[in-house]
PDB file of C-alpha atoms in Angstrom:
ATOM      1  CA  UNK B  17       0.948  -8.042  43.117  1.00  0.00           C
ATOM      2  CA  UNK B  18       0.143 -11.341  41.731  1.00  0.00           C
ATOM      3  CA  UNK B  19      -3.961 -12.399  41.643  1.00  0.00           C
ATOM      4  CA  UNK B  20      -3.738 -16.088  41.527  1.00  0.00           C
ATOM      5  CA  UNK B  21      -7.408 -17.150  40.186  1.00  0.00           C
ATOM      6  CA  UNK B  22      -7.293 -21.141  39.981  1.00  0.00           C
ATOM      7  CA  UNK B  23      -6.749 -21.469  36.298  1.00  0.00           C
ATOM      8  CA  UNK B  24      -5.021 -24.645  35.304  1.00  0.00           C
ATOM      9  CA  UNK B  25      -5.136 -23.577  31.606  1.00  0.00           C
ATOM     10  CA  UNK B  26      -5.451 -21.410  28.472  1.00  0.00           C
ATOM     11  CA  UNK B  27      -8.337 -23.521  27.664  1.00  0.00           C
ATOM     12  CA  UNK B  28     -10.388 -23.691  30.743  1.00  0.00           C
ATOM     13  CA  UNK B  29      -9.237 -19.754  30.649  1.00  0.00           C
ATOM     14  CA  UNK B  30     -11.573 -18.518  27.410  1.00  0.00           C
ATOM     15  CA  UNK B  31     -13.988 -20.897  28.709  1.00  0.00           C
ATOM     16  CA  UNK B  32     -14.340 -19.777  32.254  1.00  0.00           C
ATOM     17  CA  UNK B  33     -17.286 -18.078  33.065  1.00  0.00           C
ATOM     18  CA  UNK B  34     -15.230 -14.767  33.864  1.00  0.00           C
ATOM     19  CA  UNK B  35     -14.360 -14.314  30.795  1.00  0.00           C
ATOM     20  CA  UNK B  36     -17.153 -15.573  28.682  1.00  0.00           C
ATOM     21  CA  UNK B  37     -19.073 -12.337  30.342  1.00  0.00           C
ATOM     22  CA  UNK B  38     -16.225  -9.823  30.346  1.00  0.00           C
ATOM     23  CA  UNK B  39     -15.598 -10.462  26.486  1.00  0.00           C
ATOM     24  CA  UNK B  40     -19.749 -10.384  26.195  1.00  0.00           C
ATOM     25  CA  UNK B  41     -20.360  -6.668  28.013  1.00  0.00           C
ATOM     26  CA  UNK B  42     -17.190  -5.551  25.875  1.00  0.00           C
ATOM     27  CA  UNK B  43     -18.918  -6.754  22.632  1.00  0.00           C
ATOM     28  CA  UNK B  44     -21.951  -5.105  23.535  1.00  0.00           C
ATOM     29  CA  UNK B  45     -20.134  -1.843  24.233  1.00  0.00           C
ATOM     30  CA  UNK B  46     -18.901  -1.935  20.494  1.00  0.00           C
ATOM     31  CA  UNK B  47     -20.533   0.690  17.875  1.00  0.00           C
ATOM     32  CA  UNK B  48     -23.800  -0.985  16.545  1.00  0.00           C
ATOM     33  CA  UNK B  49     -23.610  -1.800  12.805  1.00  0.00           C
ATOM     34  CA  UNK B  50     -25.911   0.003  10.407  1.00  0.00           C
ATOM     35  CA  UNK B  51     -26.731  -0.697   6.608  1.00  0.00           C
ATOM     36  CA  UNK B  52     -26.366   1.366   4.128  1.00  0.00           C
ATOM     37  CA  UNK B  53     -29.056   3.369   2.970  1.00  0.00           C
ATOM     38  CA  UNK B  54     -30.839   2.026  -0.115  1.00  0.00           C
ATOM     39  CA  UNK B  55     -30.641   4.383  -3.518  1.00  0.00           C
ATOM     40  CA  UNK B  56     -33.786   7.028  -4.070  1.00  0.00           C
ATOM     41  CA  UNK B  57     -35.961   6.946  -7.195  1.00  0.00           C
ATOM     42  CA  UNK B  58     -34.502   9.561  -8.571  1.00  0.00           C
ATOM     43  CA  UNK B  59     -30.827   8.788  -8.141  1.00  0.00           C
ATOM     44  CA  UNK B  60     -31.885   4.992 -10.368  1.00  0.00           C
ATOM     45  CA  UNK B  61     -33.571   7.399 -12.230  1.00  0.00           C
ATOM     46  CA  UNK B  62     -30.551   9.560 -12.841  1.00  0.00           C
ATOM     47  CA  UNK B  63     -28.349   6.559 -13.423  1.00  0.00           C
ATOM     48  CA  UNK B  64     -30.251   5.344 -16.559  1.00  0.00           C
ATOM     49  CA  UNK B  65     -30.545   8.591 -18.392  1.00  0.00           C
ATOM     50  CA  UNK B  66     -27.005   8.311 -18.125  1.00  0.00           C
ATOM     51  CA  UNK B  67     -26.456   5.014 -19.086  1.00  0.00           C
ATOM     52  CA  UNK B  68     -28.083   6.165 -22.398  1.00  0.00           C
ATOM     53  CA  UNK B  69     -26.971   9.593 -22.942  1.00  0.00           C
ATOM     54  CA  UNK B  70     -23.379  10.537 -21.638  1.00  0.00           C
ATOM     55  CA  UNK B  71     -21.086  11.237 -24.087  1.00  0.00           C
ATOM     56  CA  UNK B  72     -18.519   8.973 -22.209  1.00  0.00           C
ATOM     57  CA  UNK B  73     -17.792   5.038 -23.064  1.00  0.00           C
ATOM     58  CA  UNK B  74     -16.417   4.454 -19.730  1.00  0.00           C
ATOM     59  CA  UNK B  75     -19.566   6.988 -18.113  1.00  0.00           C
ATOM     60  CA  UNK B  76     -21.281   4.875 -19.751  1.00  0.00           C
ATOM     61  CA  UNK B  77     -19.960   1.253 -18.604  1.00  0.00           C
ATOM     62  CA  UNK B  78     -19.646   2.412 -14.941  1.00  0.00           C
ATOM     63  CA  UNK B  79     -23.868   4.078 -14.912  1.00  0.00           C
ATOM     64  CA  UNK B  80     -24.513   0.506 -17.191  1.00  0.00           C
ATOM     65  CA  UNK B  81     -23.119  -1.180 -14.488  1.00  0.00           C
ATOM     66  CA  UNK B  82     -25.202  -0.177 -11.576  1.00  0.00           C
ATOM     67  CA  UNK B  83     -28.171  -0.354 -13.047  1.00  0.00           C
ATOM     68  CA  UNK B  84     -27.764  -3.669 -13.592  1.00  0.00           C
ATOM     69  CA  UNK B  85     -26.725  -4.236 -10.185  1.00  0.00           C
ATOM     70  CA  UNK B  86     -29.805  -2.368  -8.999  1.00  0.00           C
ATOM     71  CA  UNK B  87     -32.527  -3.810 -11.367  1.00  0.00           C
ATOM     72  CA  UNK B  88     -30.647  -7.490 -11.050  1.00  0.00           C
ATOM     73  CA  UNK B  89     -30.921  -7.046  -6.917  1.00  0.00           C
ATOM     74  CA  UNK B  90     -27.014  -8.051  -7.117  1.00  0.00           C
ATOM     75  CA  UNK B  91     -24.234  -7.727  -4.798  1.00  0.00           C
ATOM     76  CA  UNK B  92     -20.583  -6.753  -6.942  1.00  0.00           C
ATOM     77  CA  UNK B  93     -19.054  -9.428  -6.381  1.00  0.00           C
ATOM     78  CA  UNK B  94     -21.889 -11.422  -7.267  1.00  0.00           C
ATOM     79  CA  UNK B  95     -21.916  -9.399 -10.799  1.00  0.00           C
ATOM     80  CA  UNK B  96     -18.153 -10.191 -11.298  1.00  0.00           C
ATOM     81  CA  UNK B  97     -19.145 -13.815 -10.982  1.00  0.00           C
ATOM     82  CA  UNK B  98     -21.388 -13.850 -13.556  1.00  0.00           C
ATOM     83  CA  UNK B  99     -20.558 -16.371 -17.051  1.00  0.00           C
ATOM     84  CA  UNK B 100     -22.850 -15.349 -19.387  1.00  0.00           C
ATOM     85  CA  UNK B 101     -25.787 -13.489 -20.424  1.00  0.00           C
ATOM     86  CA  UNK B 102     -29.128 -13.957 -22.901  1.00  0.00           C
ATOM     87  CA  UNK B 103     -31.656 -11.212 -24.184  1.00  0.00           C
ATOM     88  CA  UNK B 104     -35.392 -11.375 -24.349  1.00  0.00           C
ATOM     89  CA  UNK B 105     -36.429  -9.048 -25.745  1.00  0.00           C
ATOM     90  CA  UNK B 106     -39.826  -7.943 -26.178  1.00  0.00           C
ATOM     91  CA  UNK B 107     -41.106  -6.586 -29.318  1.00  0.00           C
ATOM     92  CA  UNK B 108     -44.334  -4.503 -29.783  1.00  0.00           C
ATOM     93  CA  UNK B 109     -45.612  -3.809 -33.682  1.00  0.00           C
ATOM     94  CA  UNK B 110     -41.815  -3.938 -34.408  1.00  0.00           C
ATOM     95  CA  UNK B 111     -41.008  -1.716 -31.757  1.00  0.00           C
ATOM     96  CA  UNK B 112     -38.697  -2.868 -28.948  1.00  0.00           C
ATOM     97  CA  UNK B 113     -40.418  -1.870 -25.425  1.00  0.00           C
ATOM     98  CA  UNK B 114     -38.829  -4.202 -23.304  1.00  0.00           C
ATOM     99  CA  UNK B 115     -37.317  -7.760 -21.913  1.00  0.00           C
ATOM    100  CA  UNK B 116     -34.985  -9.014 -19.919  1.00  0.00           C
ATOM    101  CA  UNK B 117     -31.025  -9.679 -19.729  1.00  0.00           C
ATOM    102  CA  UNK B 118     -31.005 -12.837 -18.225  1.00  0.00           C
ATOM    103  CA  UNK B 119     -27.685 -13.781 -16.821  1.00  0.00           C
ATOM    104  CA  UNK B 120     -26.372 -17.038 -14.472  1.00  0.00           C
ATOM    105  CA  UNK B 121     -23.387 -16.723 -12.065  1.00  0.00           C
ATOM    106  CA  UNK B 122     -21.454 -19.509 -10.182  1.00  0.00           C
ATOM    107  CA  UNK B 123     -20.359 -19.755  -6.767  1.00  0.00           C
ATOM    108  CA  UNK B 124     -21.851 -16.944  -5.641  1.00  0.00           C
ATOM    109  CA  UNK B 125     -22.327 -16.048  -1.901  1.00  0.00           C
ATOM    110  CA  UNK B 126     -25.922 -17.403  -1.295  1.00  0.00           C
ATOM    111  CA  UNK B 127     -23.692 -20.951  -2.518  1.00  0.00           C
ATOM    112  CA  UNK B 128     -22.491 -22.690   0.766  1.00  0.00           C
ATOM    113  CA  UNK B 129     -21.995 -26.549  -0.393  1.00  0.00           C
ATOM    114  CA  UNK B 130     -19.484 -27.450  -3.352  1.00  0.00           C
ATOM    115  CA  UNK B 131     -23.056 -28.856  -5.007  1.00  0.00           C
ATOM    116  CA  UNK B 132     -24.295 -25.468  -5.211  1.00  0.00           C
ATOM    117  CA  UNK B 133     -21.276 -23.794  -6.156  1.00  0.00           C
ATOM    118  CA  UNK B 134     -21.791 -25.837  -9.339  1.00  0.00           C
ATOM    119  CA  UNK B 135     -25.288 -25.104 -10.100  1.00  0.00           C
ATOM    120  CA  UNK B 136     -26.132 -21.664 -11.745  1.00  0.00           C
ATOM    121  CA  UNK B 137     -27.971 -19.157  -9.692  1.00  0.00           C
ATOM    122  CA  UNK B 138     -31.062 -17.315 -12.370  1.00  0.00           C
ATOM    123  CA  UNK B 139     -30.648 -13.717 -12.567  1.00  0.00           C
ATOM    124  CA  UNK B 140     -33.402 -11.880 -14.621  1.00  0.00           C
ATOM    125  CA  UNK B 141     -32.908  -7.682 -15.580  1.00  0.00           C
ATOM    126  CA  UNK B 142     -35.318  -5.538 -16.580  1.00  0.00           C
ATOM    127  CA  UNK B 143     -33.756  -4.648 -19.976  1.00  0.00           C
ATOM    128  CA  UNK B 144     -35.736  -0.878 -19.317  1.00  0.00           C
ATOM    129  CA  UNK B 145     -35.612   0.393 -15.949  1.00  0.00           C
ATOM    130  CA  UNK B 146     -37.168   3.570 -13.911  1.00  0.00           C
ATOM    131  CA  UNK B 147     -35.970   5.820 -16.993  1.00  0.00           C
ATOM    132  CA  UNK B 148     -37.980   4.071 -19.277  1.00  0.00           C
ATOM    133  CA  UNK B 149     -35.232   3.400 -21.339  1.00  0.00           C
ATOM    134  CA  UNK B 150     -32.504   1.041 -22.926  1.00  0.00           C
ATOM    135  CA  UNK B 151     -30.078   0.954 -20.735  1.00  0.00           C
ATOM    136  CA  UNK B 152     -28.934  -2.238 -21.714  1.00  0.00           C
ATOM    137  CA  UNK B 153     -28.410  -1.907 -24.851  1.00  0.00           C
ATOM    138  CA  UNK B 154     -26.382   1.246 -24.005  1.00  0.00           C
ATOM    139  CA  UNK B 155     -24.690  -0.361 -21.924  1.00  0.00           C
ATOM    140  CA  UNK B 156     -23.060  -3.147 -24.439  1.00  0.00           C
ATOM    141  CA  UNK B 157     -22.472  -0.899 -26.468  1.00  0.00           C
ATOM    142  CA  UNK B 158     -20.345   0.791 -24.361  1.00  0.00           C
ATOM    143  CA  UNK B 159     -18.053  -1.956 -23.827  1.00  0.00           C
ATOM    144  CA  UNK B 160     -18.410  -3.019 -27.177  1.00  0.00           C
ATOM    145  CA  UNK B 161     -16.000   0.536 -28.766  1.00  0.00           C
ATOM    146  CA  UNK B 162     -13.830   0.335 -25.473  1.00  0.00           C
ATOM    147  CA  UNK B 163     -12.739  -3.086 -26.920  1.00  0.00           C
ATOM    148  CA  UNK B 164     -13.807  -5.656 -23.278  1.00  0.00           C
ATOM    149  CA  UNK B 165     -14.807  -8.764 -23.651  1.00  0.00           C
ATOM    150  CA  UNK B 166     -17.653  -9.733 -25.020  1.00  0.00           C
ATOM    151  CA  UNK B 167     -19.953 -11.237 -22.727  1.00  0.00           C
ATOM    152  CA  UNK B 168     -20.862 -14.593 -23.479  1.00  0.00           C
ATOM    153  CA  UNK B 169     -23.699 -16.027 -24.211  1.00  0.00           C
ATOM    154  CA  UNK B 170     -26.215 -19.445 -23.122  1.00  0.00           C
ATOM    155  CA  UNK B 171     -25.802 -20.526 -26.098  1.00  0.00           C
ATOM    156  CA  UNK B 172     -22.399 -21.546 -26.373  1.00  0.00           C
ATOM    157  CA  UNK B 173     -22.447 -23.834 -23.581  1.00  0.00           C
ATOM    158  CA  UNK B 174     -23.117 -23.887 -19.822  1.00  0.00           C
ATOM    159  CA  UNK B 175     -20.522 -26.689 -18.659  1.00  0.00           C
ATOM    160  CA  UNK B 176     -17.346 -24.652 -20.189  1.00  0.00           C
ATOM    161  CA  UNK B 177     -19.209 -21.335 -18.705  1.00  0.00           C
ATOM    162  CA  UNK B 178     -18.643 -22.901 -15.564  1.00  0.00           C
ATOM    163  CA  UNK B 179     -14.648 -23.780 -16.039  1.00  0.00           C
ATOM    164  CA  UNK B 180     -14.026 -20.672 -17.691  1.00  0.00           C
ATOM    165  CA  UNK B 181     -13.342 -17.024 -15.994  1.00  0.00           C
ATOM    166  CA  UNK B 182     -16.278 -16.105 -15.848  1.00  0.00           C
ATOM    167  CA  UNK B 183     -15.958 -11.780 -18.627  1.00  0.00           C
ATOM    168  CA  UNK B 184     -15.970  -9.386 -16.281  1.00  0.00           C
ATOM    169  CA  UNK B 185     -18.889  -6.444 -17.004  1.00  0.00           C
ATOM    170  CA  UNK B 186     -16.457  -3.631 -15.568  1.00  0.00           C
ATOM    171  CA  UNK B 187     -12.802  -4.723 -15.223  1.00  0.00           C
ATOM    172  CA  UNK B 188     -10.403  -2.788 -13.754  1.00  0.00           C
ATOM    173  CA  UNK B 189      -7.931  -0.766 -15.877  1.00  0.00           C
ATOM    174  CA  UNK B 190      -4.777  -1.005 -16.439  1.00  0.00           C
ATOM    175  CA  UNK B 191      -1.989   1.613 -16.497  1.00  0.00           C
ATOM    176  CA  UNK B 192      -1.479   1.161 -20.497  1.00  0.00           C
ATOM    177  CA  UNK B 193      -5.243   1.815 -21.123  1.00  0.00           C
ATOM    178  CA  UNK B 194      -5.728  -1.956 -21.659  1.00  0.00           C
ATOM    179  CA  UNK B 195      -8.333  -3.610 -19.999  1.00  0.00           C
ATOM    180  CA  UNK B 196      -8.192  -6.264 -17.125  1.00  0.00           C
ATOM    181  CA  UNK B 197      -9.191  -9.768 -16.581  1.00  0.00           C
ATOM    182  CA  UNK B 198      -9.976  -8.566 -13.263  1.00  0.00           C
ATOM    183  CA  UNK B 199     -13.464  -6.392 -11.982  1.00  0.00           C
ATOM    184  CA  UNK B 200     -13.491  -3.955 -10.057  1.00  0.00           C
ATOM    185  CA  UNK B 201     -13.462  -3.902  -6.374  1.00  0.00           C
ATOM    186  CA  UNK B 202     -16.416  -3.492  -4.292  1.00  0.00           C
ATOM    187  CA  UNK B 203     -14.824  -0.033  -2.567  1.00  0.00           C
ATOM    188  CA  UNK B 204     -13.833   0.786  -6.233  1.00  0.00           C
ATOM    189  CA  UNK B 205     -16.998   0.455  -6.763  1.00  0.00           C
ATOM    190  CA  UNK B 206     -18.437   2.521  -4.541  1.00  0.00           C
ATOM    191  CA  UNK B 207     -16.048   4.857  -5.403  1.00  0.00           C
ATOM    192  CA  UNK B 208     -17.652   5.399  -8.589  1.00  0.00           C
ATOM    193  CA  UNK B 209     -21.117   5.416  -7.643  1.00  0.00           C
ATOM    194  CA  UNK B 210     -20.527   8.066  -5.414  1.00  0.00           C
ATOM    195  CA  UNK B 211     -18.362  10.235  -8.545  1.00  0.00           C
ATOM    196  CA  UNK B 212     -21.940   9.588 -10.509  1.00  0.00           C
ATOM    197  CA  UNK B 213     -24.623  10.623  -8.366  1.00  0.00           C
ATOM    198  CA  UNK B 214     -22.745  13.615  -7.357  1.00  0.00           C
ATOM    199  CA  UNK B 215     -21.766  14.628 -11.377  1.00  0.00           C
ATOM    200  CA  UNK B 216     -26.079  14.383 -11.491  1.00  0.00           C
ATOM    201  CA  UNK B 217     -26.582  16.521  -8.603  1.00  0.00           C
ATOM    202  CA  UNK B 218     -27.122  14.229  -5.750  1.00  0.00           C
ATOM    203  CA  UNK B 219     -25.684  16.635  -2.610  1.00  0.00           C
ATOM    204  CA  UNK B 220     -23.422  15.801  -0.802  1.00  0.00           C
ATOM    205  CA  UNK B 221     -25.597  15.099   3.066  1.00  0.00           C
ATOM    206  CA  UNK B 222     -27.554  12.479   0.910  1.00  0.00           C
ATOM    207  CA  UNK B 223     -24.781  10.617   0.010  1.00  0.00           C
ATOM    208  CA  UNK B 224     -22.893   9.708   3.589  1.00  0.00           C
ATOM    209  CA  UNK B 225     -24.250   6.213   3.600  1.00  0.00           C
ATOM    210  CA  UNK B 226     -24.030   4.744   0.157  1.00  0.00           C
ATOM    211  CA  UNK B 227     -22.159   2.231  -0.949  1.00  0.00           C
ATOM    212  CA  UNK B 228     -21.975  -0.794  -3.364  1.00  0.00           C
ATOM    213  CA  UNK B 229     -24.542  -2.700  -1.679  1.00  0.00           C
ATOM    214  CA  UNK B 230     -26.691  -0.384  -1.984  1.00  0.00           C
ATOM    215  CA  UNK B 231     -27.634  -1.194  -4.916  1.00  0.00           C
ATOM    216  CA  UNK B 232     -28.309  -4.634  -4.359  1.00  0.00           C
ATOM    217  CA  UNK B 233     -30.806  -3.464  -1.274  1.00  0.00           C
ATOM    218  CA  UNK B 234     -32.874  -0.177  -3.294  1.00  0.00           C
ATOM    219  CA  UNK B 235     -35.395  -2.757  -4.824  1.00  0.00           C
ATOM    220  CA  UNK B 236     -35.699  -4.812  -2.273  1.00  0.00           C
ATOM    221  CA  UNK B 237     -36.167  -1.753  -0.075  1.00  0.00           C
ATOM    222  CA  UNK B 238     -39.080  -0.489  -2.563  1.00  0.00           C
ATOM    223  CA  UNK B 239     -40.938  -3.799  -2.613  1.00  0.00           C
ATOM    224  CA  UNK B 240     -40.712  -4.168   0.945  1.00  0.00           C
ATOM    225  CA  UNK B 241     -42.442  -0.868   0.895  1.00  0.00           C
ATOM    226  CA  UNK B 242     -44.897  -1.826  -1.554  1.00  0.00           C
ATOM    227  CA  UNK B 243     -45.935  -4.709   0.616  1.00  0.00           C
ATOM    228  CA  UNK B 244     -44.398  -7.712  -1.925  1.00  0.00           C
ATOM    229  CA  UNK B 245     -44.168 -10.829   0.387  1.00  0.00           C
ATOM    230  CA  UNK B 246     -41.327 -11.640   1.842  1.00  0.00           C
ATOM    231  CA  UNK B 247     -41.375 -14.980   0.352  1.00  0.00           C
ATOM    232  CA  UNK B 248     -41.080 -13.201  -2.992  1.00  0.00           C
ATOM    233  CA  UNK B 249     -38.372 -10.613  -1.565  1.00  0.00           C
ATOM    234  CA  UNK B 250     -36.314 -13.522  -1.011  1.00  0.00           C
ATOM    235  CA  UNK B 251     -35.792 -14.566  -4.189  1.00  0.00           C
ATOM    236  CA  UNK B 252     -35.761 -11.407  -5.633  1.00  0.00           C
ATOM    237  CA  UNK B 253     -32.805 -11.187  -4.032  1.00  0.00           C
ATOM    238  CA  UNK B 254     -31.236 -15.211  -4.350  1.00  0.00           C
ATOM    239  CA  UNK B 255     -31.787 -15.039  -0.816  1.00  0.00           C
ATOM    240  CA  UNK B 256     -33.395 -18.615   0.903  1.00  0.00           C
ATOM    241  CA  UNK B 257     -36.521 -19.776   1.187  1.00  0.00           C
ATOM    242  CA  UNK B 258     -37.296 -22.120   3.650  1.00  0.00           C
ATOM    243  CA  UNK B 259     -34.534 -24.033   3.083  1.00  0.00           C
ATOM    244  CA  UNK B 260     -34.701 -23.915  -0.291  1.00  0.00           C
ATOM    245  CA  UNK B 261     -32.302 -21.045  -2.565  1.00  0.00           C
ATOM    246  CA  UNK B 262     -33.024 -18.997  -5.688  1.00  0.00           C
ATOM    247  CA  UNK B 263     -30.338 -21.939  -6.592  1.00  0.00           C
ATOM    248  CA  UNK B 264     -32.531 -24.221  -6.884  1.00  0.00           C
ATOM    249  CA  UNK B 265     -34.920 -22.279  -9.413  1.00  0.00           C
ATOM    250  CA  UNK B 266     -34.751 -22.511 -12.664  1.00  0.00           C
ATOM    251  CA  UNK B 267     -35.092 -19.426 -14.278  1.00  0.00           C
ATOM    252  CA  UNK B 268     -39.592 -20.102 -15.104  1.00  0.00           C
ATOM    253  CA  UNK B 269     -39.933 -20.229 -11.680  1.00  0.00           C
ATOM    254  CA  UNK B 270     -38.456 -16.342 -11.152  1.00  0.00           C
ATOM    255  CA  UNK B 271     -41.798 -15.521 -13.371  1.00  0.00           C
ATOM    256  CA  UNK B 272     -43.988 -14.619 -10.565  1.00  0.00           C
ATOM    257  CA  UNK B 273     -41.430 -12.401  -8.424  1.00  0.00           C
ATOM    258  CA  UNK B 274     -40.007 -10.640 -11.677  1.00  0.00           C
ATOM    259  CA  UNK B 275     -43.899 -10.064 -12.683  1.00  0.00           C
ATOM    260  CA  UNK B 276     -44.106  -8.258  -8.715  1.00  0.00           C
ATOM    261  CA  UNK B 277     -41.238  -5.950  -9.674  1.00  0.00           C
ATOM    262  CA  UNK B 278     -42.618  -5.412 -12.636  1.00  0.00           C
ATOM    263  CA  UNK B 279     -46.170  -3.980 -10.882  1.00  0.00           C
ATOM    264  CA  UNK B 280     -43.339  -1.683  -8.735  1.00  0.00           C
ATOM    265  CA  UNK B 281     -41.744  -0.447 -11.420  1.00  0.00           C
ATOM    266  CA  UNK B 282     -44.253   0.832 -13.234  1.00  0.00           C
ATOM    267  CA  UNK B 283     -46.379   2.119  -9.972  1.00  0.00           C
ATOM    268  CA  UNK B 284     -42.506   3.798  -9.303  1.00  0.00           C
ATOM    269  CA  UNK B 285     -42.323   5.117 -12.882  1.00  0.00           C
ATOM    270  CA  UNK B 286     -46.713   6.436 -12.562  1.00  0.00           C
ATOM    271  CA  UNK B 287     -46.033   8.411  -9.552  1.00  0.00           C
ATOM    272  CA  UNK B 288     -48.471   6.353  -7.866  1.00  0.00           C
ATOM    273  CA  UNK B 289     -46.389   4.953  -5.404  1.00  0.00           C
ATOM    274  CA  UNK B 290     -43.244   6.683  -4.038  1.00  0.00           C
ATOM    275  CA  UNK B 291     -40.650   4.112  -2.216  1.00  0.00           C
ATOM    276  CA  UNK B 292     -38.994   7.157  -0.591  1.00  0.00           C
ATOM    277  CA  UNK B 293     -41.734   9.831   0.697  1.00  0.00           C
ATOM    278  CA  UNK B 294     -43.017   8.909   4.598  1.00  0.00           C
ATOM    279  CA  UNK B 295     -44.755   5.782   4.503  1.00  0.00           C
ATOM    280  CA  UNK B 296     -48.170   8.148   5.015  1.00  0.00           C
ATOM    281  CA  UNK B 297     -47.276   9.331   1.973  1.00  0.00           C
ATOM    282  CA  UNK B 298     -46.504   7.071  -0.386  1.00  0.00           C
ATOM    283  CA  UNK B 299     -49.795   6.145  -1.790  1.00  0.00           C
ATOM    284  CA  UNK B 300     -50.982   9.648  -3.207  1.00  0.00           C
ATOM    285  CA  UNK B 301     -54.163   8.492  -5.182  1.00  0.00           C
ATOM    286  CA  UNK B 302     -55.491   6.631  -1.910  1.00  0.00           C
ATOM    287  CA  UNK B 303     -54.926  10.733  -0.007  1.00  0.00           C
ATOM    288  CA  UNK B 304     -56.805  11.575  -3.012  1.00  0.00           C
ATOM    289  CA  UNK B 305     -53.644  13.695  -4.186  1.00  0.00           C
ATOM    290  CA  UNK B 306     -52.241  14.511  -7.145  1.00  0.00           C
ATOM    291  CA  UNK B 307     -49.783  12.529  -9.197  1.00  0.00           C
ATOM    292  CA  UNK B 308     -46.894  13.123 -10.667  1.00  0.00           C
ATOM    293  CA  UNK B 309     -44.614  11.237 -12.845  1.00  0.00           C
ATOM    294  CA  UNK B 310     -41.227   9.942 -11.774  1.00  0.00           C
ATOM    295  CA  UNK B 311     -39.655  11.628 -15.116  1.00  0.00           C
ATOM    296  CA  UNK B 312     -41.818  15.149 -13.564  1.00  0.00           C
ATOM    297  CA  UNK B 313     -40.533  14.325 -10.019  1.00  0.00           C
ATOM    298  CA  UNK B 314     -36.958  14.019 -11.935  1.00  0.00           C
ATOM    299  CA  UNK B 315     -37.292  17.700 -13.827  1.00  0.00           C
ATOM    300  CA  UNK B 316     -38.166  19.259 -10.586  1.00  0.00           C
ATOM    301  CA  UNK B 317     -35.464  17.907  -9.427  1.00  0.00           C
ATOM    302  CA  UNK B 318     -32.739  19.208 -12.254  1.00  0.00           C
ATOM    303  CA  UNK B 319     -34.696  22.435 -13.143  1.00  0.00           C
ATOM    304  CA  UNK B 320     -34.491  21.351 -16.957  1.00  0.00           C
ATOM    305  CA  UNK B 321     -36.609  18.601 -19.268  1.00  0.00           C
ATOM    306  CA  UNK B 322     -35.353  15.119 -19.471  1.00  0.00           C
ATOM    307  CA  UNK B 323     -34.469  16.216 -22.793  1.00  0.00           C
ATOM    308  CA  UNK B 324     -32.063  18.971 -21.883  1.00  0.00           C
ATOM    309  CA  UNK B 325     -30.615  16.783 -19.606  1.00  0.00           C
ATOM    310  CA  UNK B 326     -29.304  13.604 -21.920  1.00  0.00           C
ATOM    311  CA  UNK B 327     -28.643  16.703 -24.311  1.00  0.00           C
ATOM    312  CA  UNK B 328     -25.831  18.402 -21.667  1.00  0.00           C
ATOM    313  CA  UNK B 329     -24.361  14.515 -21.401  1.00  0.00           C
ATOM    314  CA  UNK B 330     -24.446  14.338 -25.562  1.00  0.00           C
ATOM    315  CA  UNK B 331     -22.690  17.839 -25.859  1.00  0.00           C
ATOM    316  CA  UNK B 332     -19.544  16.564 -24.355  1.00  0.00           C
ATOM    317  CA  UNK B 333     -17.024  15.289 -26.520  1.00  0.00           C
ATOM    318  CA  UNK B 334     -15.763  11.858 -26.090  1.00  0.00           C
ATOM    319  CA  UNK B 335     -12.491  13.111 -25.642  1.00  0.00           C
ATOM    320  CA  UNK B 336     -13.412  15.720 -23.026  1.00  0.00           C
ATOM    321  CA  UNK B 337     -16.277  14.105 -21.188  1.00  0.00           C
ATOM    322  CA  UNK B 338     -14.118  12.299 -17.701  1.00  0.00           C
ATOM    323  CA  UNK B 339     -15.971  10.253 -15.493  1.00  0.00           C
ATOM    324  CA  UNK B 340     -18.292  11.906 -12.745  1.00  0.00           C
ATOM    325  CA  UNK B 341     -18.544  14.964 -15.368  1.00  0.00           C
ATOM    326  CA  UNK B 342     -21.427  14.615 -16.741  1.00  0.00           C
ATOM    327  CA  UNK B 343     -23.135  17.959 -16.614  1.00  0.00           C
ATOM    328  CA  UNK B 344     -20.041  19.372 -17.571  1.00  0.00           C
ATOM    329  CA  UNK B 345     -20.037  21.958 -19.946  1.00  0.00           C
TER     330      UNK B 345
END
């Protein structure tokens, strides 16, 4: 039997209340989207240790890219659009105690217009992460040892940096052992991240909701729990703020947000703020409870000292160590 509903043409059919209502009901029946889980503070601590202590240069580059995305609040795609990176070290009595790699990227996800696609997005990343170690220098040294292209500097000329292809921080590896000019894709970085976290003892259940997007979300999630205001968090995440974008700000305008980020990292390192605890237990000092530093928490989790953990990584020869086998003997 043929039912005649009185539609004149396809346009009338598509815009009829009956079709719109039916499509709406079907849309409401779709599986709800769930954001990927942020990494825990212990995971970030472990990634920093792996970067500086693994005997495998490839493993160091992989873990270093993860540190860059976590501490830089970066999507994998935006990390692949970085054009140059400068360093701003901080010395105390001749010793390096901190600092920031300062990068610039173009055509990022938040750049919608053609004008904004040619404006540098300022990226400021803490050189010392939750581990308190200089993961950045280890990352740069590992890339150099593998023969990867050197990262450009702003002093080489910003105009030419816009026109030139960016240097992939983690290039795809070709079959002949050489490195591609193309950066690793998000799904490849997800597999890399899961492999690294599994190698340091993270259980499979804790990794079910982890993906490459987890790295970008980690510090922004911690900042929200710590009480950092929404505008500061949006600037840290390079999002639009009241019609303005972080693309419109120079690096100096990120000073206050980055200062808030440093205070957050200090609190997590000291153990006075526990971002992965329940809401009632995130601030142990306010409850009159004892405080364990993140380092102490890590040592309890691993059942060994940080020095022993790092020694295991260094004891593996560069020839026998494979990414994902950091703790193998």
